[in-house]
Each structure stands twice: as structure tokens, then as C-alpha cells.
Short mmCIF file of C-alpha atoms and ligand atoms in Angstrom, two decimals:
data_model
loop_
_atom_site.label_atom_id
_atom_site.label_comp_id
_atom_site.label_asym_id
_atom_site.label_seq_id
_atom_site.Cartn_x
_atom_site.Cartn_y
_atom_site.Cartn_z
CA MET Q 1 4.39 19.53 13.40
CA TYR Q 2 0.79 18.38 13.27
CA TRP Q 3 -1.94 19.16 10.76
CA ASN Q 4 -4.88 18.46 13.07
CA PRO Q 5 -3.47 18.02 16.59
CA ARG Q 6 -6.91 17.76 18.23
CA ILE Q 7 -7.54 14.50 16.41
CA GLU Q 8 -3.98 13.29 15.82
CA CYS Q 9 -2.98 13.58 19.48
CA MET Q 10 -6.33 12.73 21.04
CA PRO Q 11 -6.11 10.49 24.12
CA VAL Q 12 -6.60 6.88 23.02
CA GLU Q 13 -9.70 6.35 25.18
CA GLU Q 14 -11.33 9.44 23.71
CA LEU Q 15 -10.59 8.25 20.18
CA LYS Q 16 -12.23 4.92 20.97
CA LYS Q 17 -15.36 6.73 22.18
CA LEU Q 18 -15.42 8.76 18.98
CA GLN Q 19 -15.00 5.61 16.88
CA TYR Q 20 -17.82 3.90 18.76
CA ARG Q 21 -20.17 6.85 18.20
CA GLU Q 22 -19.32 6.91 14.49
CA LEU Q 23 -19.74 3.14 14.16
CA LYS Q 24 -23.09 3.13 15.91
CA GLN Q 25 -24.46 5.79 13.59
CA LEU Q 26 -23.06 4.04 10.51
CA VAL Q 27 -24.60 0.70 11.45
CA TYR Q 28 -28.03 2.23 12.13
CA ASN Q 29 -27.98 4.12 8.84
CA LEU Q 30 -26.97 1.13 6.78
CA TYR Q 31 -29.39 -1.23 8.51
CA SER Q 32 -32.24 1.18 7.97
CA PHE Q 33 -31.52 2.52 4.50
CA ASN Q 34 -29.31 0.09 2.57
CA ARG Q 35 -30.64 -3.17 1.16
CA PHE Q 36 -27.25 -4.89 0.89
CA TYR Q 37 -26.20 -4.20 4.50
CA HIS Q 38 -29.66 -4.77 5.88
CA ASP Q 39 -29.80 -8.25 4.34
CA ARG Q 40 -26.28 -9.09 5.42
CA MET Q 41 -27.01 -8.10 9.03
CA VAL Q 42 -30.24 -10.07 9.06
CA GLU Q 43 -28.40 -13.10 7.63
CA GLN Q 44 -25.78 -12.76 10.39
CA LYS Q 45 -28.58 -12.33 12.96
CA VAL Q 46 -27.22 -9.04 14.21
CA HIS Q 47 -29.24 -5.91 14.91
CA PRO Q 48 -27.79 -2.40 15.40
CA ASP Q 49 -28.90 -2.59 19.07
CA ASP Q 50 -26.43 -5.46 19.56
CA ILE Q 51 -23.53 -3.05 19.04
CA THR Q 52 -22.94 -1.73 22.54
CA CYS Q 53 -19.18 -1.17 22.48
CA LEU Q 54 -16.42 -0.89 19.88
CA ALA Q 55 -15.41 -4.54 20.31
CA ASP Q 56 -18.93 -5.55 19.21
CA ILE Q 57 -17.85 -4.67 15.68
CA ARG Q 58 -16.83 -8.31 15.37
CA LYS Q 59 -20.51 -9.30 15.46
CA LEU Q 60 -20.97 -7.60 12.08
CA PRO Q 61 -20.60 -9.48 8.78
CA PHE Q 62 -17.50 -9.20 6.61
CA MET Q 63 -17.56 -7.60 3.18
CA TYR Q 64 -15.43 -8.82 0.25
CA LYS Q 65 -14.14 -7.51 -3.06
CA GLN Q 66 -16.51 -9.96 -4.71
CA ASP Q 67 -19.40 -7.98 -3.18
CA LEU Q 68 -18.17 -4.90 -5.02
CA ARG Q 69 -17.92 -6.86 -8.25
CA ASP Q 70 -21.34 -8.49 -7.82
CA ASN Q 71 -22.91 -5.10 -7.23
CA TYR Q 72 -21.08 -3.30 -10.06
CA PRO Q 73 -21.47 -0.56 -11.00
CA ASP Q 74 -23.46 1.29 -8.37
CA LYS Q 75 -25.68 -1.00 -6.32
CA LEU Q 76 -23.66 -0.36 -3.16
CA PHE Q 77 -23.95 3.41 -3.43
CA THR Q 78 -26.03 4.96 -0.68
CA VAL Q 79 -26.47 8.41 -2.24
CA PRO Q 80 -28.12 9.39 -5.52
CA GLN Q 81 -25.83 9.98 -8.50
CA ASN Q 82 -26.31 13.75 -8.32
CA GLU Q 83 -24.50 13.77 -4.94
CA ILE Q 84 -21.50 11.93 -6.36
CA VAL Q 85 -18.77 14.31 -7.42
CA ARG Q 86 -16.15 11.84 -8.65
CA TYR Q 87 -15.62 8.24 -9.74
CA HIS Q 88 -12.44 6.20 -9.64
CA VAL Q 89 -12.13 2.74 -11.15
CA SER Q 90 -9.70 0.08 -10.08
CA SER Q 91 -8.85 -2.39 -12.81
CA GLY Q 92 -7.58 -5.41 -10.85
CA THR Q 93 -6.30 -8.52 -12.55
CA THR Q 94 -9.43 -10.63 -12.67
CA GLY Q 95 -13.13 -10.13 -13.19
CA LYS Q 96 -15.05 -6.90 -13.35
CA PRO Q 97 -13.46 -3.62 -12.29
CA THR Q 98 -14.51 -2.01 -9.04
CA LEU Q 99 -16.07 1.41 -9.12
CA VAL Q 100 -15.78 3.84 -6.21
CA GLY Q 101 -17.93 6.96 -5.97
CA TYR Q 102 -17.15 9.97 -3.78
CA THR Q 103 -19.33 12.67 -2.32
CA GLN Q 104 -17.67 16.01 -1.60
CA HIS Q 105 -17.36 14.91 2.03
CA ASP Q 106 -15.57 11.73 0.90
CA LEU Q 107 -13.06 13.80 -1.08
CA ASP Q 108 -12.63 16.14 1.90
CA TYR Q 109 -11.72 13.47 4.46
CA TRP Q 110 -9.42 11.85 1.89
CA THR Q 111 -7.58 15.14 1.42
CA GLU Q 112 -7.54 15.65 5.21
CA ALA Q 113 -5.90 12.22 5.68
CA LEU Q 114 -3.21 13.06 3.14
CA ALA Q 115 -2.68 16.53 4.59
CA ARG Q 116 -2.02 14.95 7.99
CA SER Q 117 0.28 12.41 6.35
CA PHE Q 118 2.32 14.90 4.32
CA THR Q 119 2.66 17.18 7.34
CA SER Q 120 3.94 14.24 9.40
CA ILE Q 121 6.71 13.77 6.82
CA GLY Q 122 7.55 17.48 6.88
CA ILE Q 123 6.15 18.28 3.43
CA GLY Q 124 4.48 21.69 3.35
CA PRO Q 125 4.84 25.27 2.13
CA GLY Q 126 8.11 25.79 0.28
CA ASP Q 127 8.22 22.23 -1.00
CA VAL Q 128 7.85 21.41 -4.66
CA LEU Q 129 6.04 18.07 -4.77
CA GLN Q 130 6.21 16.11 -7.99
CA VAL Q 131 3.28 13.71 -8.23
CA SER Q 132 4.38 10.87 -10.49
CA TYR Q 133 1.54 8.52 -9.70
CA GLY Q 134 -0.83 7.99 -12.60
CA TYR Q 135 -3.57 10.61 -12.92
CA GLY Q 136 -6.90 9.30 -14.08
CA LEU Q 137 -8.99 6.35 -13.04
CA PHE Q 138 -6.20 5.29 -10.64
CA THR Q 139 -6.43 7.11 -7.32
CA GLY Q 140 -2.71 7.78 -6.78
CA GLY Q 141 -2.26 10.94 -8.85
CA LEU Q 142 -5.32 12.97 -7.87
CA GLY Q 143 -5.16 11.77 -4.24
CA ALA Q 144 -1.58 12.92 -3.67
CA HIS Q 145 -2.27 16.05 -5.72
CA TYR Q 146 -5.04 17.40 -3.49
CA GLY Q 147 -3.16 16.40 -0.34
CA GLY Q 148 -0.09 18.31 -1.56
CA GLU Q 149 -2.10 21.42 -2.39
CA ALA Q 150 -3.88 21.29 0.98
CA VAL Q 151 -0.59 21.50 2.90
CA GLY Q 152 0.58 24.40 0.75
CA ALA Q 153 3.23 22.61 -1.28
CA THR Q 154 3.70 23.56 -4.94
CA VAL Q 155 2.39 20.54 -6.80
CA LEU Q 156 3.79 19.39 -10.13
CA PRO Q 157 1.29 16.95 -11.68
CA SER Q 158 3.76 14.91 -13.77
CA SER Q 159 1.84 11.64 -13.78
CA THR Q 160 3.81 8.65 -15.09
CA GLY Q 161 5.96 8.36 -18.20
CA ASN Q 162 8.18 10.74 -20.13
CA THR Q 163 10.85 10.13 -17.54
CA GLN Q 164 13.63 12.22 -19.11
CA ARG Q 165 11.37 15.23 -18.96
CA GLN Q 166 10.54 14.43 -15.35
CA VAL Q 167 14.26 14.46 -14.53
CA GLU Q 168 14.68 17.81 -16.28
CA LEU Q 169 11.75 19.26 -14.31
CA ILE Q 170 13.21 17.97 -11.04
CA GLN Q 171 16.31 20.02 -11.82
CA ASP Q 172 14.67 23.08 -13.37
CA LEU Q 173 11.95 23.55 -10.73
CA GLY Q 174 13.96 22.51 -7.70
CA VAL Q 175 11.65 19.61 -6.87
CA THR Q 176 12.14 18.66 -3.18
CA ALA Q 177 9.72 15.74 -2.82
CA ILE Q 178 8.23 13.12 -5.09
CA ALA Q 179 5.22 10.82 -4.77
CA CYS Q 180 5.42 7.69 -6.94
CA THR Q 181 5.70 3.92 -6.84
CA PRO Q 182 8.99 2.51 -5.51
CA SER Q 183 9.65 0.90 -8.89
CA TYR Q 184 9.18 4.22 -10.68
CA LEU Q 185 11.55 5.97 -8.28
CA ILE Q 186 14.23 3.42 -9.09
CA HIS Q 187 13.57 3.75 -12.81
CA LEU Q 188 13.75 7.53 -12.51
CA GLY Q 189 17.12 7.26 -10.74
CA GLU Q 190 18.44 5.09 -13.56
CA VAL Q 191 17.20 7.37 -16.32
CA ALA Q 192 18.72 10.33 -14.48
CA ALA Q 193 22.06 8.52 -14.30
CA GLU Q 194 21.93 7.79 -18.05
CA MET Q 195 21.35 11.51 -18.61
CA GLY Q 196 24.41 12.27 -16.48
CA VAL Q 197 22.28 13.63 -13.63
CA ASN Q 198 23.17 12.46 -10.13
CA ILE Q 199 19.97 12.82 -8.09
CA LYS Q 200 21.95 13.05 -4.85
CA ASN Q 201 24.36 15.78 -5.95
CA ASP Q 202 22.63 17.57 -8.80
CA THR Q 203 19.06 17.99 -7.50
CA LYS Q 204 17.18 19.13 -4.40
CA LEU Q 205 15.06 15.98 -4.30
CA ARG Q 206 15.28 14.67 -0.72
CA LYS Q 207 11.97 13.01 0.13
CA ALA Q 208 9.89 10.36 -1.60
CA VAL Q 209 6.45 9.16 -0.61
CA ILE Q 210 6.34 5.73 -2.17
CA GLY Q 211 3.71 3.01 -2.14
CA ALA Q 212 0.86 1.43 -4.11
CA GLU Q 213 2.96 -1.75 -4.16
CA PRO Q 214 5.08 -3.61 -1.59
CA TRP Q 215 8.64 -2.56 -0.92
CA SER Q 216 11.14 -3.38 1.79
CA GLU Q 217 13.32 -1.86 4.52
CA SER Q 218 16.44 -2.82 2.60
CA MET Q 219 15.06 -0.99 -0.44
CA ARG Q 220 14.77 2.09 1.80
CA VAL Q 221 18.48 1.82 2.65
CA LYS Q 222 19.42 1.46 -1.04
CA ILE Q 223 17.35 4.48 -2.06
CA LYS Q 224 19.03 6.56 0.64
CA GLU Q 225 22.53 5.42 -0.31
CA GLU Q 226 22.17 5.71 -4.04
CA LEU Q 227 19.79 8.62 -4.52
CA GLY Q 228 20.23 10.49 -1.22
CA ILE Q 229 16.45 10.36 -0.74
CA ASP Q 230 14.52 9.65 2.47
CA ALA Q 231 11.75 7.27 1.43
CA TYR Q 232 8.45 7.09 3.33
CA ASP Q 233 5.83 4.42 2.93
CA ILE Q 234 2.33 5.40 1.83
CA TYR Q 235 -0.59 3.02 1.81
CA GLY Q 236 -4.21 2.96 0.77
CA THR Q 237 -6.66 1.20 -1.49
CA SER Q 238 -9.19 2.55 -3.94
CA GLU Q 239 -12.00 1.01 -1.88
CA GLN Q 240 -11.01 3.20 1.10
CA ALA Q 241 -10.56 6.27 -1.15
CA GLY Q 242 -7.01 5.95 -2.48
CA PRO Q 243 -3.58 6.66 -0.97
CA MET Q 244 -4.19 7.74 2.64
CA PHE Q 245 -1.70 6.81 5.31
CA THR Q 246 2.03 7.32 5.58
CA GLU Q 247 4.83 6.88 8.02
CA CYS Q 248 5.87 9.97 9.94
CA THR Q 249 9.48 11.12 10.26
CA GLU Q 250 10.03 8.37 12.87
CA LYS Q 251 9.56 5.80 10.05
CA ASN Q 252 8.08 3.42 12.56
CA GLY Q 253 4.74 2.26 11.20
CA LEU Q 254 1.99 3.95 9.19
CA HIS Q 255 -0.34 6.25 11.12
CA VAL Q 256 -3.98 5.40 10.54
CA CYS Q 257 -6.46 8.27 10.93
CA GLY Q 258 -8.59 6.59 13.58
CA ASP Q 259 -11.49 9.01 13.20
CA ILE Q 260 -11.77 8.05 9.52
CA MET Q 261 -11.05 4.34 9.56
CA TYR Q 262 -11.19 1.51 12.08
CA VAL Q 263 -8.65 -1.27 11.55
CA GLU Q 264 -8.88 -4.85 12.76
CA ILE Q 265 -6.35 -7.58 12.15
CA ILE Q 266 -7.82 -11.06 11.86
CA ASP Q 267 -6.69 -14.60 11.34
CA PRO Q 268 -7.51 -15.06 7.64
CA ASP Q 269 -8.68 -18.63 8.12
CA SER Q 270 -10.82 -18.40 11.25
CA GLY Q 271 -11.82 -14.72 10.91
CA GLU Q 272 -11.02 -14.26 14.63
CA PRO Q 273 -9.38 -10.99 15.75
CA LEU Q 274 -5.66 -11.07 16.53
CA GLU Q 275 -3.75 -9.22 19.25
CA GLU Q 276 -1.55 -6.17 18.70
CA GLY Q 277 1.75 -7.26 17.19
CA GLU Q 278 0.29 -10.39 15.57
CA LYS Q 279 0.40 -10.52 11.79
CA GLY Q 280 -2.82 -11.20 9.95
CA GLU Q 281 -5.27 -9.88 7.41
CA MET Q 282 -6.35 -6.27 7.64
CA VAL Q 283 -10.06 -5.56 7.84
CA VAL Q 284 -11.28 -1.98 7.59
CA THR Q 285 -14.42 -0.12 8.48
CA MET Q 286 -14.66 3.32 6.96
CA LEU Q 287 -16.30 5.43 9.63
CA GLN Q 288 -17.07 8.50 7.54
CA LYS Q 289 -17.65 7.22 4.04
CA GLU Q 290 -20.86 8.52 2.47
CA ALA Q 291 -21.18 7.41 -1.15
CA MET Q 292 -20.04 3.84 -0.75
CA PRO Q 293 -19.81 2.84 2.92
CA MET Q 294 -17.74 -0.07 4.00
CA ILE Q 295 -18.05 -2.22 7.09
CA ARG Q 296 -15.46 -4.88 7.88
CA TYR Q 297 -14.04 -4.97 4.38
CA ARG Q 298 -11.46 -7.72 3.96
CA ILE Q 299 -8.63 -6.07 2.10
CA LYS Q 300 -6.42 -9.18 2.05
CA ASP Q 301 -3.29 -7.19 2.86
CA VAL Q 302 -1.13 -8.69 5.59
CA THR Q 303 0.10 -6.46 8.41
CA TYR Q 304 -0.15 -6.00 12.19
CA LEU Q 305 -1.26 -3.33 14.62
CA MET Q 306 1.73 -1.78 16.38
CA GLU Q 307 1.86 -1.54 20.15
CA GLY Q 308 2.37 1.67 22.11
CA GLU Q 309 2.48 5.26 20.99
CA CYS Q 310 4.78 6.75 18.38
CA ALA Q 311 7.64 9.00 19.48
CA CYS Q 312 6.22 11.72 17.20
CA GLY Q 313 3.42 12.36 19.71
CA ARG Q 314 0.56 11.14 17.53
CA THR Q 315 -1.71 8.76 19.38
CA SER Q 316 -3.31 7.38 16.23
CA PRO Q 317 -3.19 3.61 15.68
CA ARG Q 318 -0.25 2.43 13.58
CA ILE Q 319 0.08 -0.51 11.23
CA GLY Q 320 3.34 -2.17 10.22
CA ARG Q 321 4.57 -2.25 6.65
CA ILE Q 322 2.36 -4.43 4.41
CA SER Q 323 4.25 -7.69 4.06
CA GLY Q 324 2.10 -9.19 1.32
CA ARG Q 325 -1.41 -10.19 0.48
CA THR Q 326 -3.15 -13.31 1.61
CA ASP Q 327 -3.97 -13.92 -2.05
CA ASP Q 328 -0.47 -13.01 -3.36
CA MET Q 329 1.31 -15.41 -1.12
CA LEU Q 330 3.14 -17.98 -3.19
CA ILE Q 331 3.04 -21.52 -1.96
CA VAL Q 332 6.12 -23.12 -3.43
CA ARG Q 333 6.67 -26.76 -2.61
CA GLY Q 334 4.36 -26.32 0.37
CA ILE Q 335 6.26 -23.36 1.78
CA ASN Q 336 4.59 -19.96 2.06
CA VAL Q 337 6.70 -17.32 0.34
CA PHE Q 338 5.87 -13.65 0.16
CA PRO Q 339 7.53 -11.75 -2.71
CA SER Q 340 8.40 -9.06 -0.13
CA GLN Q 341 10.63 -11.55 1.72
CA ILE Q 342 12.53 -12.21 -1.48
CA GLU Q 343 13.00 -8.51 -2.09
CA TYR Q 344 14.15 -7.95 1.47
CA THR Q 345 16.77 -10.67 1.15
CA LEU Q 346 18.02 -9.53 -2.26
CA MET Q 347 18.33 -5.86 -1.39
CA ARG Q 348 20.62 -6.64 1.53
CA ILE Q 349 23.20 -8.17 -0.81
CA PRO Q 350 25.57 -5.36 -1.86
CA GLU Q 351 26.26 -6.73 -5.36
CA VAL Q 352 22.55 -6.84 -6.23
CA GLY Q 353 20.96 -3.94 -8.12
CA GLN Q 354 17.37 -2.81 -7.70
CA GLN Q 355 15.58 -4.94 -10.28
CA TYR Q 356 14.47 -8.53 -9.95
CA MET Q 357 11.82 -10.88 -11.28
CA ILE Q 358 10.35 -14.02 -9.74
CA TYR Q 359 9.20 -16.92 -11.94
CA VAL Q 360 7.33 -19.88 -10.55
CA SER Q 361 6.60 -22.88 -12.74
CA ARG Q 362 5.83 -26.53 -12.38
CA GLU Q 363 8.26 -29.13 -13.74
CA GLY Q 364 6.45 -32.47 -13.59
CA ALA Q 365 5.04 -32.58 -10.09
CA LEU Q 366 7.54 -30.14 -8.63
CA ASP Q 367 7.33 -26.38 -8.22
CA GLU Q 368 10.37 -24.50 -9.46
CA MET Q 369 11.21 -20.96 -8.50
CA THR Q 370 13.67 -18.87 -10.48
CA VAL Q 371 14.77 -15.46 -9.36
CA GLN Q 372 16.36 -13.22 -11.96
CA VAL Q 373 18.52 -10.54 -10.42
CA GLU Q 374 20.21 -7.54 -11.96
CA ILE Q 375 23.76 -7.08 -10.76
CA ARG Q 376 25.26 -3.66 -10.09
CA PRO Q 377 27.69 -2.54 -12.82
CA GLU Q 378 30.69 -2.59 -10.45
CA ALA Q 379 29.89 -6.15 -9.35
CA PHE Q 380 29.78 -7.48 -12.90
CA SER Q 381 32.79 -9.50 -14.00
CA ASP Q 382 33.90 -11.30 -17.17
CA ARG Q 383 35.29 -14.15 -15.11
CA VAL Q 384 32.80 -16.99 -15.09
CA GLU Q 385 34.04 -18.21 -11.69
CA ASP Q 386 33.27 -14.82 -10.10
CA MET Q 387 29.76 -14.84 -11.46
CA GLN Q 388 29.20 -18.43 -10.37
CA ARG Q 389 30.41 -17.57 -6.88
CA LEU Q 390 28.04 -14.60 -6.70
CA ARG Q 391 25.12 -16.68 -7.96
CA ALA Q 392 25.80 -19.33 -5.32
CA LYS Q 393 26.00 -16.65 -2.65
CA ILE Q 394 22.58 -15.23 -3.60
CA GLU Q 395 21.05 -18.71 -3.74
CA ALA Q 396 22.46 -19.44 -0.26
CA GLU Q 397 21.01 -16.21 1.16
CA LEU Q 398 17.57 -16.97 -0.28
CA LYS Q 399 17.76 -20.49 1.11
CA LYS Q 400 18.72 -19.15 4.52
CA TYR Q 401 15.84 -16.66 4.75
CA LEU Q 402 13.08 -18.39 2.78
CA ASN Q 403 13.92 -21.96 3.65
CA ILE Q 404 13.51 -22.92 0.04
CA TYR Q 405 15.78 -23.39 -2.95
CA ALA Q 406 15.34 -20.83 -5.70
CA LYS Q 407 17.46 -20.96 -8.81
CA VAL Q 408 19.16 -17.61 -9.36
CA GLU Q 409 19.98 -16.13 -12.76
CA LEU Q 410 22.23 -13.10 -12.90
CA LYS Q 411 21.32 -10.34 -15.32
CA ALA Q 412 23.30 -7.38 -16.59
CA PRO Q 413 22.23 -3.86 -15.55
CA GLY Q 414 19.27 -2.75 -17.67
CA GLU Q 415 18.30 -6.25 -18.80
CA LEU Q 416 15.12 -6.72 -16.74
CA PRO Q 417 11.81 -4.92 -17.43
CA ARG Q 418 11.12 -1.50 -15.88
CA PHE Q 419 7.69 -0.42 -14.64
CA GLU Q 420 6.03 2.99 -14.69
CA GLY Q 421 2.91 2.02 -12.75
CA LYS Q 422 2.71 -0.85 -10.33
CA ALA Q 423 5.51 -3.36 -10.81
CA LYS Q 424 4.60 -6.91 -11.81
CA ARG Q 425 7.56 -8.89 -10.57
CA VAL Q 426 5.95 -12.27 -10.08
CA VAL Q 427 5.15 -14.54 -13.01
CA ASP Q 428 3.43 -17.71 -11.85
CA THR Q 429 2.76 -20.08 -14.75
CA ARG Q 430 1.56 -23.01 -12.66
CA VAL Q 431 -1.89 -24.24 -13.54
CA ILE Q 432 -3.54 -24.86 -10.21
O1 LIG A 501 -2.72 1.49 -4.88
C1 LIG A 501 -3.78 3.38 -3.81
C2 LIG A 501 -2.45 4.00 -3.60
C3 LIG A 501 -1.98 4.95 -4.52
C4 LIG A 501 -1.69 3.70 -2.48
C5 LIG A 501 -0.75 5.56 -4.32
C6 LIG A 501 -0.47 4.32 -2.27
C7 LIG A 501 -0.01 5.24 -3.20
P1 LIG A 501 -5.35 0.14 -5.41
O2 LIG A 501 -4.96 0.27 -6.84
O3 LIG A 501 -6.75 -0.14 -5.07
O4 LIG A 501 -5.00 1.46 -4.62
O5 LIG A 501 -4.42 -0.99 -4.79
C8 LIG A 501 -4.45 -1.29 -3.43
O6 LIG A 501 -2.14 -2.00 -3.43
O7 LIG A 501 -4.51 -3.56 -1.26
C9 LIG A 501 -2.08 -3.32 -1.48
O8 LIG A 501 -2.09 -4.68 -1.84
C10 LIG A 501 -1.24 -2.53 -2.47
N1 LIG A 501 -0.54 -1.42 -1.79
C11 LIG A 501 -0.88 -0.12 -1.75
N2 LIG A 501 0.04 0.59 -1.03
C12 LIG A 501 0.96 -0.31 -0.59
C13 LIG A 501 2.13 -0.22 0.23
C14 LIG A 501 -3.74 2.02 -4.49
N3 LIG A 501 2.58 0.94 0.71
C15 LIG A 501 -3.49 -2.40 -3.11
N4 LIG A 501 2.80 -1.37 0.49
C16 LIG A 501 -3.46 -2.71 -1.63
C17 LIG A 501 2.36 -2.55 0.01
C18 LIG A 501 0.58 -1.59 -1.06
N5 LIG A 501 1.28 -2.69 -0.77
#
């Protein structure tokens, strides 16, 4: 089932022509009417006339999060305030927040992207969709909300928190699908279990659209086994609009709406484009954005463009699961470690529960990494030797996959922190 088959199944060559037309118009508009882009293009010695095919996009300058911060709040807006119908603000961990403004058209293509995405997962009329992303300045709640309404699902705007009540509503209203962070889904499953509710047997909840933070394939398997839920990845950033792209029922990459956004993957060091299948930093150009356009924005998320077409029939470009951020990558004793690799390894170990924390510190001149892992209740034992054996097994698995020694500490179920919004599982106390 498609939401917009004309676009979603458009022949690839035709889509490229459409993207080129959109790009050309965008570049002319920004060069002519926007001081920031005009100056950047002049600095880079590129004129709109130099863009004669889609591949020429690489002649254009990059844009960085710092540009958004430097121009806070509204210097990058290209429409007057009376044409802006909504603001969202992303807090971030350092520096000034970033503000994103939306015209009605910006909200419309955002909703369109989510409507295509939800339809590709099979969410539509008859579904009760619980939106447990935060509503407010964060884009998750309102984004998923409008997408859900557009496809005709009954939307329950739960937002985060009050988890016992959320479990009750899942039962009382026959909720069939939920949109939330992976960490919140796990927390919800635990709270349900404490209340004596087995999500798999006692509710109709069968689909989850989870994202806003990294998660792994082995987490998908765990969620299916323990909660009976099919989990689909959803990705987006506030700079693009908010949550936008999901996997389809094939669960083989996230479908990018090519008419809305053009994706490049580059080598983060040289800035040179990479081939399909090669992992690198994602760079996006928003082809339809009105209020705050975006050309070659360096998102810093690491992924790759997938080759070939999806078995679902959509011809849209697909990106692989986000495996980390170029700026989140931990360098521990000279080895690059992505937290997602650690999660992947841990979740494949049957005795391991769903919660973990990663601590990185410096002892003298040496980096130390400690991974705290919650053990499943049935794997917990009073015998010290059993626990030591399990700890050694987890350390060996991490060594095998990460090529680095991480000290493992076993924790009882419920001991580690839970997260309602985005999980913060990495604590790096090294002073660089
Ligand atoms: O997190 C928008 C969103 C809301 C996406 C709900 C999905 C669902 P920001 O707060 O701007 O926007 O954070 C964007 O979160 O650059 C990634 O590093 C990370 N991220 C988002 N989705 C995923 C995902 C929202 N599926 C930043 N996998 C991005 C891995 C993700 N990382």
C-alpha cells in the first residue's frame, strides 16, 4: 500500500530530474534573496549557473550546526515572521539552542513524509496510534501526531511520562501502534510487567515506530521476543523538520522522500562524496523547505546509501540504520568505538537485559571503559562463580567485536537509570 504512488514509485531517472529542477530553483532563490547563502556561494566561487546537473551539488558550500547557532534566532529565515506558523527548538548539549521555523508548506510536506512512512508500515484507518514522544518544543510528538491523523489512524497524544497510565490506556483503548524512543518502549514494557500486564498477551499493541536515538538490530529481536512488537526505525532531525523517514514492512533501510530531501554521503575528513554502500557522514539538502532552507547541511550522523530498489516497490533512495555520529564516536585507547556497536554486541547475549550504561574515564594516561549491564532476572544467580563466568563471557564478546577491553559490571534488574526522552547511556569524564 502506498500513500503517494506517483512520487514513491517514480522511475529513478525521473526522480533525479525532479530533484535537479528543485535544486536549481532553490539555489537561484537563495543566491538572489538570502544574504547568508549569497555570501557563502561567493566565498566558494560558485554561481547558480554553475549547477548544470544534480552531481554539481558538490560545488556548493557545506552548512553546519554552528551556522544555525551563529545566526540564532532567526537570521537564516527567508520568510517574514508573519508567514511562520510554528517554531520548534532543539536544546542540544552545548551552546545556544537551534530554532526552526515552519511555513504552512513546511508543515504540509513534513506531514506528507510521515503519512508515506506510516502507510509503508501498514499504519492507517482502524489503528490506534499512541504517540509517546514528547509534545512541545521537541519535534517528535507533534510530528508523529499529524502524520498519524493524516493516514486516518486514531491518535492518542500521550507524550512522555505517567507510564502506568499509558499502560492502562494501551489496554483500555486497544492501542495497536506506538511511536516513542526505543528506551521508552523498553521502560514501558517493564512498567507493564510490574503491573502484571504482559504486552504480548494482554494488549493489541503490535507495532512500534521507534527512533530519535540509535538502536540496534539485536534490540529489534529482543523487542519482538519479549513484547511481541514489530519495531520499525524512524529517523529525522529538527533541522530537517522532525521525525520523517521510516523503514517499510521489508525492514531493509529507511525510505527517504527524494522529492523532499536530497541525501549525500561524504567522507567526513575530506568532504568528498562516497559511493553507494560506503559508510560516511550524511549531508542533506532540503529541496522544499521555505522558512529555513538548507543546502548541504552536515548532520554528522553516520550511515550509507543502499544499493538497488526495495522489494516493497518504492523507488525512493534508502539509507541504512544510523550507526552513530561522527561527533559521538568514542576514541578509546586509539580505537574508534560507536556506542551502537556496544549495544549490538550486548543485545545478542541471551543473559543480558535491555539496559546498559557506558562509562569512559582516564586513569593516568590510559583510557578506561566500563560497561554496566543489567542481567535478566532468570540469569541472575547467588553463586559468585556463575556471575564471574557471565561477566567474563560478556567481556570476551565485547573484546571480540570491538577489539578493545571493556570492564563489565553486572547489575540487577531495575538497577540502572531509565529514560523517558532520549537515553543518555554514555558518560565520558575524560578531559580532552
Ligand atoms: O530526534 C527527531 C525525531 C523525533 C526523530 C522522533 C525520530 C523520532 P533532534 O532532536 O534534532 O530530532 O535529534 C536528531 O537524533 O541527528 C540523530 O543523531 C538522532 N536520531 C534521530 N533518529 C534516530 C534514529 C529528532 N532512528 C538526532 N537512529 C539525529 C539513530 C537517531 N539516531
